Amino acid sequence: MKLKETSLRLNELKIFLKKQKYPNALVNKGIEKARAIPLLDLRDTKSKSKSEVLIPFVNTQNPCNPDFYNVIKTNLPILRDCELLKSIIPENAIIQSKRQPKNLKRMLTTAKFNGNNTSTYRVDTCQDTRCGMCDNIEIGSKKLLKNGKTITPNQNLNCKSRNLIYCITCNTCNECYIGQTGNSLCERIRIHRQHIRDPSTRMIPLSEHLDNCGCGIFKVFPFYKMKDPVLTKRLSKETLFIQIFKPKLNGNNCIIE
């Protein structure tokens, strides 16, 4: 009875494979191989060898990187010359695995969302009497720009915070500039002050504007703390905020008074 049922199922499989346009010779050969296997062998439980050791080598796919896996395979015999390492790393134990790199969207966005998050982040001074930059910090939980747009911080920030995006406001015309820094904000403010005082050190039109229009007085509002200390990510985020808030003191749009 069991043999008849097995034969019936194999015939059904044979018809199905032929309908899928598999070559007749290949299908017939596979079915005959299946018929030749004893039922007891098919029902026998196959157990994996506990002695088998596999070591996955995982790296992020990047065409600019060398082929690390082939480097490991080439140099593995050197390690296996040692009897201790030979027992730890069996031959052909290392297998290659590729991790998909992050695209621009995954770098700039996050999948985390909490609709019940009602916490309010603020910008404050560091309260360090030796800071000297606290006077330039604009404190508060949000900043209203001249064009009507509102900026809110994504964390509690102060002049000691690092790796962030910030907004500078001219004291006279209230126009804004959006910049980024990997250093502490107070160090970046110190550089802005130096560029305002010394025209020979200026690198962007903002310095001249703050000197002529703002008389060297400006306020800074840090608002976006980056997760990773990577320059390319900060520059991408800076560009994104410039497109969103359209500050007039950035780049070619800077107003020179």
XYZ file of C-alpha atoms in Angstrom:
257
model
C 0.000 0.000 0.000
C 2.828 2.363 0.918
C 4.652 1.590 -2.347
C 1.518 2.367 -4.376
C 1.085 5.690 -2.564
C 4.738 6.562 -3.139
C 4.439 5.701 -6.821
C 1.286 7.808 -7.104
C 2.962 10.863 -5.516
C 6.042 10.491 -7.732
C 3.829 10.351 -10.834
C 2.041 13.532 -9.691
C 5.425 15.222 -9.220
C 6.551 14.021 -12.644
C 3.454 15.493 -14.341
C 3.855 18.785 -12.486
C 7.536 19.159 -13.436
C 6.792 18.456 -17.092
C 4.054 21.092 -17.064
C 6.672 23.543 -15.801
C 8.676 22.813 -18.991
C 11.488 20.891 -17.285
C 13.373 18.615 -19.758
C 11.766 15.148 -19.957
C 15.083 13.325 -19.672
C 16.022 15.265 -16.531
C 12.617 14.647 -14.913
C 12.632 10.917 -15.716
C 16.174 10.488 -14.387
C 15.298 12.266 -11.116
C 12.115 10.206 -10.610
C 14.007 6.939 -11.214
C 16.624 7.961 -8.653
C 13.865 8.662 -6.146
C 12.213 5.254 -6.779
C 15.538 3.492 -6.174
C 15.915 4.861 -2.616
C 14.486 2.431 -0.003
C 11.657 3.795 2.148
C 13.542 2.970 5.343
C 16.448 5.152 4.215
C 14.084 8.030 3.467
C 12.468 7.763 6.901
C 15.773 7.544 8.717
C 16.547 10.670 10.767
C 19.599 12.503 9.519
C 21.634 14.170 12.252
C 24.176 16.918 11.664
C 27.750 16.288 12.643
C 28.529 18.119 15.888
C 32.163 18.264 14.933
C 31.402 20.510 11.950
C 32.530 24.073 12.696
C 31.575 26.989 10.447
C 32.926 30.506 10.959
C 30.976 33.167 9.011
C 33.039 36.125 7.794
C 30.573 39.021 7.458
C 31.510 42.341 5.859
C 29.592 45.213 4.252
C 29.528 45.151 0.466
C 31.680 47.953 -0.911
C 33.294 47.817 -4.366
C 36.035 50.179 -3.153
C 37.258 47.687 -0.539
C 39.690 44.873 -1.342
C 38.490 41.271 -1.358
C 39.084 40.509 2.324
C 37.723 36.977 2.034
C 40.348 35.951 -0.515
C 43.034 37.588 1.630
C 41.911 35.413 4.563
C 41.838 32.257 2.432
C 45.297 32.997 1.081
C 46.813 33.518 4.537
C 44.856 30.841 6.409
C 47.537 28.147 5.795
C 49.968 30.313 7.781
C 47.688 30.128 10.820
C 47.164 26.400 10.352
C 50.902 25.806 10.708
C 50.299 26.218 14.441
C 48.831 23.043 15.974
C 46.663 25.012 18.429
C 45.145 27.225 15.721
C 44.763 24.219 13.429
C 42.377 22.645 15.932
C 40.467 25.900 16.431
C 40.086 26.796 12.734
C 39.393 23.650 10.673
C 40.032 23.637 6.955
C 37.253 25.257 4.862
C 35.553 26.408 8.093
C 35.321 30.076 7.086
C 32.360 30.964 4.883
C 31.762 34.302 3.181
C 28.725 36.475 3.888
C 27.867 39.945 2.562
C 25.953 42.648 4.416
C 23.916 45.166 2.389
C 25.289 48.713 2.808
C 23.026 51.550 3.956
C 21.602 53.728 1.217
C 21.101 57.492 1.566
C 17.516 57.095 2.803
C 18.557 54.742 5.624
C 21.329 57.161 6.622
C 19.031 60.172 6.860
C 15.929 58.542 8.354
C 15.074 56.166 11.162
C 12.455 53.438 11.408
C 11.765 54.267 15.053
C 8.521 56.087 15.796
C 6.835 56.730 19.097
C 3.526 58.512 18.769
C 3.268 58.907 22.569
C 6.536 60.812 22.886
C 5.582 64.168 24.375
C 8.993 65.073 25.834
C 10.301 68.550 24.984
C 13.993 69.076 24.388
C 15.704 72.370 25.142
C 18.792 74.357 24.306
C 20.589 75.848 27.320
C 23.946 77.324 28.240
C 26.568 75.029 29.760
C 26.769 77.159 32.950
C 30.567 76.920 32.867
C 31.975 80.288 33.990
C 35.089 79.680 31.861
C 33.096 78.983 28.676
C 32.925 82.521 27.276
C 30.494 81.400 24.557
C 27.284 81.127 26.583
C 26.301 84.679 25.606
C 25.957 83.530 21.992
C 23.613 80.637 22.802
C 19.917 81.155 22.134
C 18.097 79.158 24.818
C 14.621 77.629 24.514
C 12.663 74.641 23.232
C 12.138 76.061 19.725
C 13.252 78.825 17.391
C 11.009 80.816 15.077
C 12.775 81.850 11.873
C 12.169 85.095 10.024
C 10.454 83.199 7.180
C 7.903 81.731 9.636
C 9.394 78.235 9.878
C 10.073 76.710 13.303
C 13.129 74.727 14.395
C 12.946 72.332 17.367
C 15.916 70.436 18.872
C 15.980 66.632 18.765
C 17.905 66.427 22.078
C 18.838 68.580 25.049
C 21.788 70.616 23.775
C 24.196 73.274 25.034
C 27.432 74.951 23.962
C 29.465 71.877 24.961
C 27.469 69.569 22.670
C 29.298 67.981 19.737
C 28.553 66.510 16.318
C 25.481 68.585 15.474
C 23.690 70.981 13.130
C 23.204 74.581 14.309
C 21.510 77.813 13.240
C 23.150 81.264 13.443
C 20.963 84.388 13.495
C 22.257 87.880 12.644
C 21.519 90.333 15.454
C 20.410 93.141 13.087
C 18.465 91.624 10.175
C 17.435 88.320 11.851
C 18.432 86.337 8.763
C 19.790 82.855 9.445
C 22.613 80.509 8.504
C 22.637 76.729 9.000
C 25.965 74.974 9.590
C 27.458 71.781 10.993
C 30.349 70.855 13.247
C 31.952 67.688 14.565
C 33.682 69.609 17.370
C 31.961 71.155 20.376
C 29.645 74.045 19.546
C 31.698 76.481 21.649
C 34.793 75.679 19.559
C 32.834 76.371 16.363
C 31.504 79.671 17.764
C 35.072 80.664 18.640
C 36.098 80.118 14.993
C 33.127 82.177 13.743
C 34.178 85.002 16.070
C 37.746 84.862 14.789
C 36.578 85.046 11.150
C 34.423 88.074 11.984
C 37.336 89.909 13.663
C 40.010 88.998 11.079
C 38.944 89.350 7.405
C 42.074 87.465 6.255
C 40.774 84.246 7.840
C 37.278 84.378 6.321
C 36.140 81.394 4.265
C 32.383 82.009 3.827
C 30.294 85.171 3.103
C 28.556 84.760 6.474
C 31.557 86.238 8.328
C 31.447 89.478 6.336
C 27.687 89.769 6.794
C 27.865 89.311 10.576
C 30.673 91.899 10.706
C 28.998 94.589 8.563
C 25.326 94.015 9.298
C 25.357 92.477 12.766
C 28.385 94.410 14.121
C 29.852 91.053 15.134
C 26.861 90.096 17.302
C 24.958 86.867 16.598
C 23.024 84.098 18.319
C 23.443 80.337 17.867
C 20.702 77.711 18.226
C 21.928 74.075 18.033
C 19.029 71.834 17.044
C 20.063 68.468 15.597
C 22.442 66.063 17.337
C 23.837 63.446 14.925
C 23.994 59.763 15.921
C 27.248 59.008 14.108
C 30.380 61.216 14.051
C 30.686 60.940 10.262
C 31.360 64.080 8.207
C 29.497 62.901 5.088
C 26.363 62.233 7.135
C 26.543 65.666 8.771
C 26.984 67.364 5.389
C 23.993 65.443 3.989
C 21.843 66.410 6.969
C 23.028 70.039 6.728
C 22.046 70.137 3.046
C 18.645 68.670 3.905
C 17.927 71.346 6.544
C 19.101 74.111 4.201
C 16.563 72.877 1.640
C 13.824 72.719 4.296
C 14.397 76.038 6.110
C 15.926 78.043 3.192
C 18.237 80.314 5.252
C 19.356 83.379 3.276
C 22.872 83.512 4.732
C 23.958 80.160 3.268
C 26.152 80.011 0.179
C 25.317 82.077 -2.859
C 22.143 83.381 -1.216
C 24.097 85.193 1.517
C 23.204 88.886 1.820
C 26.295 91.117 1.963
C 25.490 94.412 3.659
